[in-house]
């Protein structure tokens, strides 16, 4: 087993960020938040990588949030908490704004900061043993605005309040019912199904996918009309190699081969 708490594996166009601290249910240390930012920067620059999956190293957990044992040192005051929060929020925001498709593959615990990581991905696929919670109400912490917004965008304000007020846990079936997760699988098949979906996305036009991701994010950010940037995003796609290949493949009645 790789001794790093986070590391990357690659198969073809699909990269996987592996959370590798199973003895702590992959709870995040400050160093792990910093490392996650660095790995995302590398994968964004890697032209071979089209899709990113985030998962635990085994079925022990996806991630059980931040490592609370560090709080008495790294979050022992408002000043230290600010520095810690900046690091963790930088990592999560980098994931949320990552230009390539991202999939959280969830087994067992996705709690607190771990669930925040999952919420920042484009898709959340869960095994049926998934357990979900956000627990600031058990710690006397006020959850930050951007993470709260991501939760509200998915499940609506009332359900988001219930999750945050109670700090209670949801099972995978309930998480699926309220839209917190997108797909539900048996534990024995979640890896196969997740990577099957990732490979499907890798075969599609990345010009289209990344443009769509920007478009959806603009809507979530409150845009209701096309500005110049969005208009250019649409028009520039007609100058792309993907557009020429897609049209040619359609005319020749064959499967397109995008780069």
mmCIF file of N, CA, C and O in Angstrom, residues 5-6 18 23-25 53-54 66 70 80 85 108 117-118 120 127 129 132 143 146 159 180 190 196 212 225 246 251:
data_model
loop_
_atom_site.group_PDB
_atom_site.id
_atom_site.type_symbol
_atom_site.label_atom_id
_atom_site.label_comp_id
_atom_site.label_asym_id
_atom_site.label_seq_id
_atom_site.Cartn_x
_atom_site.Cartn_y
_atom_site.Cartn_z
ATOM 1 N N UNK A 5 -0.797 9.729 2.434
ATOM 2 C CA UNK A 5 -2.202 9.858 2.833
ATOM 3 C C UNK A 5 -3.097 10.152 1.647
ATOM 4 O O UNK A 5 -4.288 9.846 1.670
ATOM 5 N N UNK A 6 -2.542 10.794 0.625
ATOM 6 C CA UNK A 6 -3.229 11.013 -0.647
ATOM 7 C C UNK A 6 -2.256 10.673 -1.760
ATOM 8 O O UNK A 6 -1.075 11.040 -1.689
ATOM 9 N N UNK A 18 -6.649 8.923 -4.451
ATOM 10 C CA UNK A 18 -6.931 7.913 -3.431
ATOM 11 C C UNK A 18 -6.685 8.516 -2.048
ATOM 12 O O UNK A 18 -5.611 9.050 -1.773
ATOM 13 N N UNK A 23 -7.055 3.862 8.755
ATOM 14 C CA UNK A 23 -7.083 3.688 10.213
ATOM 15 C C UNK A 23 -7.787 4.856 10.905
ATOM 16 O O UNK A 23 -8.229 4.738 12.053
ATOM 17 N N UNK A 24 -7.928 5.977 10.207
ATOM 18 C CA UNK A 24 -8.645 7.153 10.713
ATOM 19 C C UNK A 24 -9.872 7.455 9.855
ATOM 20 O O UNK A 24 -10.376 8.580 9.848
ATOM 21 N N UNK A 25 -10.355 6.455 9.139
ATOM 22 C CA UNK A 25 -11.489 6.626 8.215
ATOM 23 C C UNK A 25 -11.233 7.775 7.237
ATOM 24 O O UNK A 25 -12.131 8.508 6.861
ATOM 25 N N UNK A 53 -11.619 10.637 -10.504
ATOM 26 C CA UNK A 53 -12.411 9.946 -9.481
ATOM 27 C C UNK A 53 -11.717 10.157 -8.139
ATOM 28 O O UNK A 53 -10.492 10.096 -8.045
ATOM 29 N N UNK A 54 -12.512 10.410 -7.098
ATOM 30 C CA UNK A 54 -11.977 10.491 -5.740
ATOM 31 C C UNK A 54 -12.614 9.381 -4.919
ATOM 32 O O UNK A 54 -13.836 9.211 -4.937
ATOM 33 N N UNK A 66 -12.710 16.271 8.844
ATOM 34 C CA UNK A 66 -11.417 16.747 9.300
ATOM 35 C C UNK A 66 -10.994 15.954 10.537
ATOM 36 O O UNK A 66 -11.833 15.464 11.299
ATOM 37 N N UNK A 70 -6.515 17.257 15.575
ATOM 38 C CA UNK A 70 -5.644 18.399 15.270
ATOM 39 C C UNK A 70 -6.219 19.733 15.743
ATOM 40 O O UNK A 70 -5.515 20.736 15.765
ATOM 41 N N UNK A 80 -5.925 30.924 14.351
ATOM 42 C CA UNK A 80 -5.458 29.653 13.797
ATOM 43 C C UNK A 80 -6.548 28.986 12.965
ATOM 44 O O UNK A 80 -6.270 28.369 11.933
ATOM 45 N N UNK A 85 -8.903 27.119 7.983
ATOM 46 C CA UNK A 85 -10.065 27.163 7.096
ATOM 47 C C UNK A 85 -9.699 27.629 5.702
ATOM 48 O O UNK A 85 -10.259 27.149 4.711
ATOM 49 N N UNK A 108 -19.103 3.661 2.723
ATOM 50 C CA UNK A 108 -19.254 3.947 4.145
ATOM 51 C C UNK A 108 -19.308 5.461 4.409
ATOM 52 O O UNK A 108 -20.139 6.145 3.849
ATOM 53 N N UNK A 117 -16.126 17.448 0.341
ATOM 54 C CA UNK A 117 -15.363 17.033 -0.837
ATOM 55 C C UNK A 117 -16.296 16.393 -1.860
ATOM 56 O O UNK A 117 -16.247 16.705 -3.053
ATOM 57 N N UNK A 118 -17.156 15.492 -1.396
ATOM 58 C CA UNK A 118 -18.095 14.830 -2.310
ATOM 59 C C UNK A 118 -19.047 15.835 -2.952
ATOM 60 O O UNK A 118 -19.332 15.748 -4.148
ATOM 61 N N UNK A 120 -18.465 18.788 -3.702
ATOM 62 C CA UNK A 120 -17.729 19.617 -4.656
ATOM 63 C C UNK A 120 -17.451 18.901 -5.969
ATOM 64 O O UNK A 120 -16.976 19.521 -6.923
ATOM 65 N N UNK A 127 -22.093 3.512 -2.506
ATOM 66 C CA UNK A 127 -22.484 2.147 -2.176
ATOM 67 C C UNK A 127 -23.677 2.213 -1.226
ATOM 68 O O UNK A 127 -23.915 3.237 -0.573
ATOM 69 N N UNK A 129 -24.058 1.059 1.548
ATOM 70 C CA UNK A 129 -23.689 1.197 2.960
ATOM 71 C C UNK A 129 -23.189 2.605 3.284
ATOM 72 O O UNK A 129 -22.631 2.836 4.355
ATOM 73 N N UNK A 132 -23.910 9.468 5.695
ATOM 74 C CA UNK A 132 -23.670 10.873 5.372
ATOM 75 C C UNK A 132 -24.056 11.766 6.548
ATOM 76 O O UNK A 132 -25.113 11.575 7.163
ATOM 77 N N UNK A 143 -20.962 26.486 9.966
ATOM 78 C CA UNK A 143 -20.526 26.016 8.648
ATOM 79 C C UNK A 143 -20.387 27.196 7.702
ATOM 80 O O UNK A 143 -21.183 28.140 7.744
ATOM 81 N N UNK A 146 -19.966 28.986 1.428
ATOM 82 C CA UNK A 146 -19.843 28.315 0.140
ATOM 83 C C UNK A 146 -20.204 26.836 0.238
ATOM 84 O O UNK A 146 -20.867 26.288 -0.653
ATOM 85 N N UNK A 159 -34.174 20.968 3.796
ATOM 86 C CA UNK A 159 -33.431 19.736 4.072
ATOM 87 C C UNK A 159 -31.994 20.056 4.490
ATOM 88 O O UNK A 159 -31.434 19.386 5.371
ATOM 89 N N UNK A 180 -28.907 13.963 -2.573
ATOM 90 C CA UNK A 180 -27.546 14.185 -2.105
ATOM 91 C C UNK A 180 -26.550 13.339 -2.883
ATOM 92 O O UNK A 180 -25.408 13.749 -3.094
ATOM 93 N N UNK A 190 -19.787 -1.061 -7.046
ATOM 94 C CA UNK A 190 -19.649 0.391 -7.169
ATOM 95 C C UNK A 190 -18.397 0.792 -7.935
ATOM 96 O O UNK A 190 -18.440 1.707 -8.763
ATOM 97 N N UNK A 196 -16.788 2.592 -15.177
ATOM 98 C CA UNK A 196 -17.494 2.449 -16.455
ATOM 99 C C UNK A 196 -18.053 3.798 -16.896
ATOM 100 O O UNK A 196 -17.946 4.194 -18.060
ATOM 101 N N UNK A 212 -19.981 22.681 -20.943
ATOM 102 C CA UNK A 212 -21.218 22.487 -20.197
ATOM 103 C C UNK A 212 -20.992 22.690 -18.709
ATOM 104 O O UNK A 212 -21.824 23.291 -18.014
ATOM 105 N N UNK A 225 -28.517 35.295 -17.966
ATOM 106 C CA UNK A 225 -28.354 35.639 -19.372
ATOM 107 C C UNK A 225 -26.894 35.452 -19.771
ATOM 108 O O UNK A 225 -25.995 35.524 -18.932
ATOM 109 N N UNK A 246 -16.972 15.446 -34.793
ATOM 110 C CA UNK A 246 -18.334 15.025 -34.494
ATOM 111 C C UNK A 246 -19.231 15.066 -35.709
ATOM 112 O O UNK A 246 -19.997 14.129 -35.969
ATOM 113 N N UNK A 251 -21.827 12.186 -40.371
ATOM 114 C CA UNK A 251 -22.052 12.036 -41.809
ATOM 115 C C UNK A 251 -21.587 10.673 -42.309
ATOM 116 O O UNK A 251 -22.171 10.105 -43.237
#
